[in-house]
Tab-separated table of C-alpha atoms and ligand atoms in Angstrom:
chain	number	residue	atom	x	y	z
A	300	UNK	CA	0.000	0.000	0.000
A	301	UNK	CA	1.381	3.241	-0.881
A	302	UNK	CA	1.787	6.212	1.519
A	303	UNK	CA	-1.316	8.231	0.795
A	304	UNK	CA	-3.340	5.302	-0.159
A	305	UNK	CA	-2.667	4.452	3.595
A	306	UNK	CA	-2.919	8.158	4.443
A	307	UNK	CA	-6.723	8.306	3.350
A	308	UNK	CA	-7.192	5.477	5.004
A	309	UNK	CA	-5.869	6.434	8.612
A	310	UNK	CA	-7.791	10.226	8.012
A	311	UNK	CA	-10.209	8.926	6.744
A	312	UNK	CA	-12.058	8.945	3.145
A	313	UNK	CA	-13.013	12.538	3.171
A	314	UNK	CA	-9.876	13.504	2.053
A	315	UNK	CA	-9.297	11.122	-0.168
A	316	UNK	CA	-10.615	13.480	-3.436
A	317	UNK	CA	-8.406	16.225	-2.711
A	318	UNK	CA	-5.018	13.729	-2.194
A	319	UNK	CA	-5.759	11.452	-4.814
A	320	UNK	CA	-7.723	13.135	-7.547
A	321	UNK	CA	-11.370	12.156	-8.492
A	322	UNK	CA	-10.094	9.296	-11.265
A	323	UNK	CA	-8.354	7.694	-8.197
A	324	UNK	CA	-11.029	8.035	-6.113
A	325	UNK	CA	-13.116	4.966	-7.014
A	326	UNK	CA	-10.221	3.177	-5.983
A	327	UNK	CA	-9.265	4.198	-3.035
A	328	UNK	CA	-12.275	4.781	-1.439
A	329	UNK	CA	-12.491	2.172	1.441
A	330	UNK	CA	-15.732	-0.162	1.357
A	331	UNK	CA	-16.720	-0.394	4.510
A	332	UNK	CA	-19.621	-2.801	3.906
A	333	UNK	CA	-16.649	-5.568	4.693
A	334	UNK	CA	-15.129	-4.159	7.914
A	335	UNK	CA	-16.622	-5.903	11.016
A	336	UNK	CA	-16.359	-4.466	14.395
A	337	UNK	CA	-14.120	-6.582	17.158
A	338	UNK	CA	-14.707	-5.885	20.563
A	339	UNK	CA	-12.315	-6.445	23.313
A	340	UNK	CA	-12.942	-6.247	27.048
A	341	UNK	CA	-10.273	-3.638	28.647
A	342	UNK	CA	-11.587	-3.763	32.139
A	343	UNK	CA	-14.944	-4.011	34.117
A	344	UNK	CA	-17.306	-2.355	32.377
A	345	UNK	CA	-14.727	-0.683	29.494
A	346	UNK	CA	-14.648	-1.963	26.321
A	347	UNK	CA	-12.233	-1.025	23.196
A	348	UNK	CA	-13.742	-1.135	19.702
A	349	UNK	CA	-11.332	-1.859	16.627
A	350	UNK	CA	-13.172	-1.644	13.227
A	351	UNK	CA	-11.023	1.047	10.773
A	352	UNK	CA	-10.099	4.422	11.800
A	353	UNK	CA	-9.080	4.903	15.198
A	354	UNK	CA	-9.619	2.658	18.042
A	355	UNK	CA	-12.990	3.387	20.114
A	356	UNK	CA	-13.200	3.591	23.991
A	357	UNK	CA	-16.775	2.741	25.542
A	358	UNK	CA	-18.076	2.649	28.831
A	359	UNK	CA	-20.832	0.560	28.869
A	360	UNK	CA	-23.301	0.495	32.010
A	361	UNK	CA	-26.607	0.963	33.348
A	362	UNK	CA	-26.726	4.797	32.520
A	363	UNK	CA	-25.976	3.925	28.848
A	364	UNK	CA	-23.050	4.370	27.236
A	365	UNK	CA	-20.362	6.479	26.501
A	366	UNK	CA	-17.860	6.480	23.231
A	367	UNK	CA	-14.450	7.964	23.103
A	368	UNK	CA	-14.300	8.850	19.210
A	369	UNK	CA	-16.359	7.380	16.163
A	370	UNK	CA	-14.512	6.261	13.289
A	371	UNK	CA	-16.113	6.688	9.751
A	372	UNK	CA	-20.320	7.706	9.111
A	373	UNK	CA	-21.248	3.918	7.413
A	374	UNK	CA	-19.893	1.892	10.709
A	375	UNK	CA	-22.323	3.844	13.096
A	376	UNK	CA	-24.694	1.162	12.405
A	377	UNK	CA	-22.751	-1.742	12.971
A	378	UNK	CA	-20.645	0.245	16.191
A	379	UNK	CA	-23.901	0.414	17.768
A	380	UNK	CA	-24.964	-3.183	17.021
A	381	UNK	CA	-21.704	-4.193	18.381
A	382	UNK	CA	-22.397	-2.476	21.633
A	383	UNK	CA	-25.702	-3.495	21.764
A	384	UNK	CA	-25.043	-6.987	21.434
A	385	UNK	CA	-22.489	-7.035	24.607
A	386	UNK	CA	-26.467	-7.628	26.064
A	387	UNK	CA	-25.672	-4.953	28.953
A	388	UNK	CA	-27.769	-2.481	28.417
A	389	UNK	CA	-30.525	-1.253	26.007
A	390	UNK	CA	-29.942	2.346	26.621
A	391	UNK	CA	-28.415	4.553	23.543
A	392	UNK	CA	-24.899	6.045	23.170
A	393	UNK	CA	-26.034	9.071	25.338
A	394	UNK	CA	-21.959	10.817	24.790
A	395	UNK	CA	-19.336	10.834	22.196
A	396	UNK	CA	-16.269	12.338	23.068
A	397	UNK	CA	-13.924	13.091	20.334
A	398	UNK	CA	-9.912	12.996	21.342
A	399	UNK	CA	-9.422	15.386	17.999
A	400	UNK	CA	-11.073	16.364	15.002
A	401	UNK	CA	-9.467	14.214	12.545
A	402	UNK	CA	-11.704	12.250	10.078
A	403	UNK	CA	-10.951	8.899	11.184
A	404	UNK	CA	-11.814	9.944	15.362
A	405	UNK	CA	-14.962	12.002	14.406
A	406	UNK	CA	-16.831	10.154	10.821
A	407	UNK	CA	-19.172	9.185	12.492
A	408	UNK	CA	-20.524	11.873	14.335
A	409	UNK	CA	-23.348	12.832	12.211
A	410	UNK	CA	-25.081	9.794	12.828
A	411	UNK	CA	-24.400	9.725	16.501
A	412	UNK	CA	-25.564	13.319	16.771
A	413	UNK	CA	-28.659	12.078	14.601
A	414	UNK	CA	-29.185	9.328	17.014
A	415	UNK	CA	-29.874	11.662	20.201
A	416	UNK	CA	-25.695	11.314	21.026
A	417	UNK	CA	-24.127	14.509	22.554
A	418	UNK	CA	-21.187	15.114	21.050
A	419	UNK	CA	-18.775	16.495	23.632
A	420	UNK	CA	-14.636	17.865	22.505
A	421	UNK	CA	-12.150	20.669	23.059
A	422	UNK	CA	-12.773	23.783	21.806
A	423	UNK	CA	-10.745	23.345	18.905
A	424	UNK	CA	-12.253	19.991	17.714
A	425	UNK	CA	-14.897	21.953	16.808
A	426	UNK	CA	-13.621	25.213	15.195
A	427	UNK	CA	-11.506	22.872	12.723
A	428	UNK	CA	-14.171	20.420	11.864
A	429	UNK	CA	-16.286	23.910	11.179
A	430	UNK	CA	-13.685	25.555	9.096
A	431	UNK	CA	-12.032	22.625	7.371
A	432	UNK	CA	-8.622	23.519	6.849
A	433	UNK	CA	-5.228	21.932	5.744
A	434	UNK	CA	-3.977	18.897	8.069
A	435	UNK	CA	0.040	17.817	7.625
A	436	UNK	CA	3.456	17.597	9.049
A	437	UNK	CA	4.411	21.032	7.207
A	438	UNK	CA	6.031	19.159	4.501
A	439	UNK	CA	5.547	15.907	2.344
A	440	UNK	CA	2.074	15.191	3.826
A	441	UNK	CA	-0.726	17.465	2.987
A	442	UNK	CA	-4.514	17.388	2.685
A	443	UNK	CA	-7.324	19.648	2.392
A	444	UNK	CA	-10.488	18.789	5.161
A	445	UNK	CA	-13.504	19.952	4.025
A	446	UNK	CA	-15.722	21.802	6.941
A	447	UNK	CA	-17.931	19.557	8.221
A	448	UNK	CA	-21.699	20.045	8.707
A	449	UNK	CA	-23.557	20.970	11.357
A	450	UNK	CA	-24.892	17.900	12.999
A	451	UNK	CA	-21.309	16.592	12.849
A	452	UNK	CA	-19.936	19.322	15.207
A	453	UNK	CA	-20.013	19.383	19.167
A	454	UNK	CA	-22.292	20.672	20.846
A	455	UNK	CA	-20.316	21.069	24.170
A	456	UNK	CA	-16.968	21.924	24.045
A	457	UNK	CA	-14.529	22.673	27.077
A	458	UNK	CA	-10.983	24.404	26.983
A	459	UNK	CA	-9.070	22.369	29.873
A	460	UNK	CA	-10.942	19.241	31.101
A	461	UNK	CA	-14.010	18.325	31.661
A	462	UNK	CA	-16.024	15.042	33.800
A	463	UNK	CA	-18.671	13.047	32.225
A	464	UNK	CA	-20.232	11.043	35.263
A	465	UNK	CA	-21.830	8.145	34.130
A	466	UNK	CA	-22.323	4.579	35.205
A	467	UNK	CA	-20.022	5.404	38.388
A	468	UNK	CA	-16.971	6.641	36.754
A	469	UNK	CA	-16.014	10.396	36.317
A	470	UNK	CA	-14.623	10.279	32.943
A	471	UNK	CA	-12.368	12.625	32.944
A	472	UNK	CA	-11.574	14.384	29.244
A	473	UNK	CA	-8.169	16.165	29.657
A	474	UNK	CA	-6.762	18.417	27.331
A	475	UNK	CA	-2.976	18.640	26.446
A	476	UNK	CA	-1.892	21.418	23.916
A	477	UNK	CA	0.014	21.443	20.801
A	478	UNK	CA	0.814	17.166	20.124
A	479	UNK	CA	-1.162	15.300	17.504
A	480	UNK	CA	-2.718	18.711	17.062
A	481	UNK	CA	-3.711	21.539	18.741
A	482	UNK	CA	-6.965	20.019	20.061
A	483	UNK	CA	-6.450	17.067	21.628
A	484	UNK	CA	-7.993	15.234	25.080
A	485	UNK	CA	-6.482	12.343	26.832
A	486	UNK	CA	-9.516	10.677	27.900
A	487	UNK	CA	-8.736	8.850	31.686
A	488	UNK	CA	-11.577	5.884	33.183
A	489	UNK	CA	-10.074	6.398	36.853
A	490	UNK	CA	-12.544	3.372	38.403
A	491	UNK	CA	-11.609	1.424	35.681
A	492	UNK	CA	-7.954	2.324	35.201
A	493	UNK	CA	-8.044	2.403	31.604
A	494	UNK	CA	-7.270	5.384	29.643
A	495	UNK	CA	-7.552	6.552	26.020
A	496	UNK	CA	-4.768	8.486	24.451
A	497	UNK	CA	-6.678	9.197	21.250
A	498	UNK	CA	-3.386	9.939	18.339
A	499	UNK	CA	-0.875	11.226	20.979
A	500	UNK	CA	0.049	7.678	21.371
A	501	UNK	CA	-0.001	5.311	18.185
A	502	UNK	CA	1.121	2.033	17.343
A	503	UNK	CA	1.869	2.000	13.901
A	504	UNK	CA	5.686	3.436	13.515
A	505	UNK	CA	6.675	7.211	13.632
A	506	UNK	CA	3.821	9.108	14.620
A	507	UNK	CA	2.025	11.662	12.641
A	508	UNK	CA	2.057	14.832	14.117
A	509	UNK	CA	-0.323	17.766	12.368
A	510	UNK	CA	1.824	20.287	12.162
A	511	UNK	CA	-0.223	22.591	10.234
A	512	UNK	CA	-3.082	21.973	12.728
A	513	UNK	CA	-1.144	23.311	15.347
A	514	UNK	CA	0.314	19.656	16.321
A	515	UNK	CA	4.168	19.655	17.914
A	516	UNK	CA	6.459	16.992	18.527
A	517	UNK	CA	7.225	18.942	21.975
A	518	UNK	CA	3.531	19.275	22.621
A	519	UNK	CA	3.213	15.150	22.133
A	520	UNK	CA	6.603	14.309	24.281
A	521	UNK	CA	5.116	16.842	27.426
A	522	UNK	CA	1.965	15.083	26.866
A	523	UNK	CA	3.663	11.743	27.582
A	524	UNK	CA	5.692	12.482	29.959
A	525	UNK	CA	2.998	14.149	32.285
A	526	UNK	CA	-0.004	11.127	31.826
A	527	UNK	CA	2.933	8.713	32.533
A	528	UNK	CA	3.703	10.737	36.145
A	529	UNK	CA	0.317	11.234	36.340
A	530	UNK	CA	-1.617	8.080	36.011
A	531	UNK	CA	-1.477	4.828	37.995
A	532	UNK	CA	1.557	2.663	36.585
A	533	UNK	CA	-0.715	-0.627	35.851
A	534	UNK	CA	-3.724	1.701	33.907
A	535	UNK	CA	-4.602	-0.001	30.838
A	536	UNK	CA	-4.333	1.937	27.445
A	537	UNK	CA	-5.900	2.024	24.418
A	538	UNK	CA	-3.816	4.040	21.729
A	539	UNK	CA	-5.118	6.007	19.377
A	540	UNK	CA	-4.373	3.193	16.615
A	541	UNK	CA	-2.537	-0.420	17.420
A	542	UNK	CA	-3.832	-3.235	19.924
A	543	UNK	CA	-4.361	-2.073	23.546
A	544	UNK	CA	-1.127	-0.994	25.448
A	545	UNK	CA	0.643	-0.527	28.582
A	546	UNK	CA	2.931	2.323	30.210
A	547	UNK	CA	6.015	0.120	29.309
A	548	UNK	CA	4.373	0.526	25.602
A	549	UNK	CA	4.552	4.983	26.502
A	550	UNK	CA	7.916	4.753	27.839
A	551	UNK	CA	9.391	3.318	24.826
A	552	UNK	CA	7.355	5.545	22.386
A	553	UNK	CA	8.131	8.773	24.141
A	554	UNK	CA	12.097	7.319	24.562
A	555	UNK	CA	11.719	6.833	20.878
A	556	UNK	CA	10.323	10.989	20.039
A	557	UNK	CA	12.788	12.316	22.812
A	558	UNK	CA	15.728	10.456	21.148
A	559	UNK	CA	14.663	11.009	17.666
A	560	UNK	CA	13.602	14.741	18.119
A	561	UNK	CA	17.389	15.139	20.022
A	562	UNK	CA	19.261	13.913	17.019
A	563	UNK	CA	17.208	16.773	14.680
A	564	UNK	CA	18.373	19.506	17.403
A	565	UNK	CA	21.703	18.225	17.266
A	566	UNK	CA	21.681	18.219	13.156
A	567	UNK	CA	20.288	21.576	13.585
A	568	UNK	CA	22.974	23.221	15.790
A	569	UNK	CA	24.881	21.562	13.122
A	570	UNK	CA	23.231	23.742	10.459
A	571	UNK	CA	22.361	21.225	8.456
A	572	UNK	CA	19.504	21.939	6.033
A	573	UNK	CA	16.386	18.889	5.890
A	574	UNK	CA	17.818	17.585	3.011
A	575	UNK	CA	21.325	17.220	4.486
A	576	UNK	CA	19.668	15.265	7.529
A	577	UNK	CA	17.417	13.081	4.599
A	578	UNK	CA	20.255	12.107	3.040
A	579	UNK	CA	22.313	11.096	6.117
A	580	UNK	CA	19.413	9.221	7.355
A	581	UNK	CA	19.880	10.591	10.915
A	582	UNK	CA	17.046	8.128	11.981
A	583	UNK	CA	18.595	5.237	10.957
A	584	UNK	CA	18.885	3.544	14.354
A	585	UNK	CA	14.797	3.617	14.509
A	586	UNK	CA	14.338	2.131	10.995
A	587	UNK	CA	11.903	-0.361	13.206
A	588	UNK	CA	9.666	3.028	13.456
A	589	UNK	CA	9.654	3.575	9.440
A	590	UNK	CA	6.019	2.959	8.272
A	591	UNK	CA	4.655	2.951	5.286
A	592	UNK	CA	2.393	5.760	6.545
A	593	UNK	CA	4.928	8.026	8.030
A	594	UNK	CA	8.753	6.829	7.252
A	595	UNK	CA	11.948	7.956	8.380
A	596	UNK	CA	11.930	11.175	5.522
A	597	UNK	CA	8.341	12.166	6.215
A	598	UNK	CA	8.983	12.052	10.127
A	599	UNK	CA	12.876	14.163	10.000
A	600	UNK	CA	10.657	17.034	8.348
A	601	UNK	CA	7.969	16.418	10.560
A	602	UNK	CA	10.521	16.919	13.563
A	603	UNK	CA	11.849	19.921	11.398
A	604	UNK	CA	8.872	21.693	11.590
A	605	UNK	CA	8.397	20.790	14.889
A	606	UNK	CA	11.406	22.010	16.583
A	607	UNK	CA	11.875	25.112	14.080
A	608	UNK	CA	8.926	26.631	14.927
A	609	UNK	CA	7.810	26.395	10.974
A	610	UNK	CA	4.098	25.673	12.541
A	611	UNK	CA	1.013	25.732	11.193
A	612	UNK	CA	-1.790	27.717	11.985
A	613	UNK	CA	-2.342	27.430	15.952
A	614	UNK	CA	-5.974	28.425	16.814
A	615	UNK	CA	-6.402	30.407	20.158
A	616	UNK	CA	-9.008	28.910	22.595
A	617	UNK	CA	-12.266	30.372	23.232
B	920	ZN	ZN1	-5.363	11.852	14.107
């Protein structure tokens, strides 16, 4: 699979027409009529949904149910049947909180929002999914969101944290500035001990950061570092992508941007120019890391960006 075909399909198929052209299109677009929704048990009454886009986080109880993110607009139907058919409760998906506004997180908010779902994110979620905009490490990765409509934007939105309480959990939504993007939420299950790191913590190689939606490798390493003082050492977590994790798995990821994002600040005291660090392949020693979605090239300029300060557009809270 080639690196934007795999692109679209991590964002998500709305921005598929503007990467790939309308004659590619056809092609690319993903049929979801074949994905099937597994369900894993995390812990007590948390369950982690895999079907494609991001992973799903869902507290399921006697006060309904709660989602963390929504993958793509067809699956609705089939996420809901899936959660329906744990046989725990008959009540609807009463919240959806999104951990960022990308395509692949929040698809499928329309037709939760349809449902009689409160959709619930930062406050910048929702100004990007309203404005569309350009998503991208700054360099080889770019693509054009279009804004979203109404019913897919949230209705409550919060600048620092806020508590859903629901089937005898606070579920806590945290916000941590400037990592995957400039709107993300760690979302924490404290009864539970599981948490949700929506994008800030994938599984799939070098991590794409949105630079041009405000994203920063800094932003993702402080965001790291501070859940993995802050939470309980055992909590269970589901990444943003990848099979469900542990804080040994956020050690070695954050080791991994802290090492990686050291060796570009070295190259740069240097005065070496991106190419010069390309073509040296700085990142060699964490070839393991080179995906087919973001490899070793696309994440140097990503770190580039990062740590120059060449930034996209940063949007100021409410
Ligand atoms: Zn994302």
């Amino acid at each position: 699979m080639n690196r934007m075909k795999r692109l679209a399909m991590i964002l998500g198929v709305a921005v598929a027409p503007m990467l790939l052209g309308r004659t590619a299109l056809a092609q690319q677009d993903q049929d979801f009529s074949k994905v099937q929704i597994k369900v894993t048990k995390v812990s007590g009454n948390i369950y982690m949904l895999e079907g494609a886009g991001g992973n799903i986080g869902a507290s399921v109880g006697e006060d309904g149910i709660v989602i963390v993110d929504d993958q793509f607009a067809p699956l609705a139907d089939k996420i809901q049947a899936a959660l329906k058919d744990l046989g725990i409760t008959n009540k609807p998906v009463r919240f959806v909180i999104n951990t960022h506004y990308h395509g692949d997180h929040t698809g499928g908010n329309e037709p939760f929002n349809n449902a009689g779902s409160t959709l619930i994110a930062h406050d910048n979620v929702r100004k990007r999914l309203e404005t569309g905009g350009t998503a991208g490490n700054g360099g080889s990765i770019k693509m054009e969101n279009k804004p979203a409509v109404k019913a897919a934007l949230p209705i409550i939105t919060f600048e620092h944290d806020v508590t859903v309480h629901l089937n005898g959990e606070d579920i806590r939504a945290m916000h941590f500035p400037s990592g995957h993007t400039d709107g993300d939420s760690i979302i924490f299950f404290p009864k539970n001990n599981v948490v949700h790191m929506g994008d800030d913590f994938v599984r799939y190689g070098f991590p794409f950061i949105d630079v041009a939606s405000g994203g920063s490798v800094q932003g993702m390493i402080a965001a790291m570092e501070k859940t993995t003082a802050q939470l309980p050492a055992d909590v269970k977590v589901i990444p943003g992508h990848g099979a469900l994790s542990n804080m040994d798995d956020v050690r070695a990821y954050t080791k991994m941007l802290k090492e990686t994002s050291a060796v570009v600040e070295k190259a740069l005291s240097e005065h070496k120019t991106l190419e010069q660090m390309k073509q040296a392949k700085i990142l060699a020693p964490w070839e393991k890391f080179s995906g087919q979605f973001i490899n070793s090239d696309a994440f140097i300029e990503t770190l580039y960006n990062s740590l120059t300060g060449h930034k996209g557009e940063l949007l100021k809270h409410n």
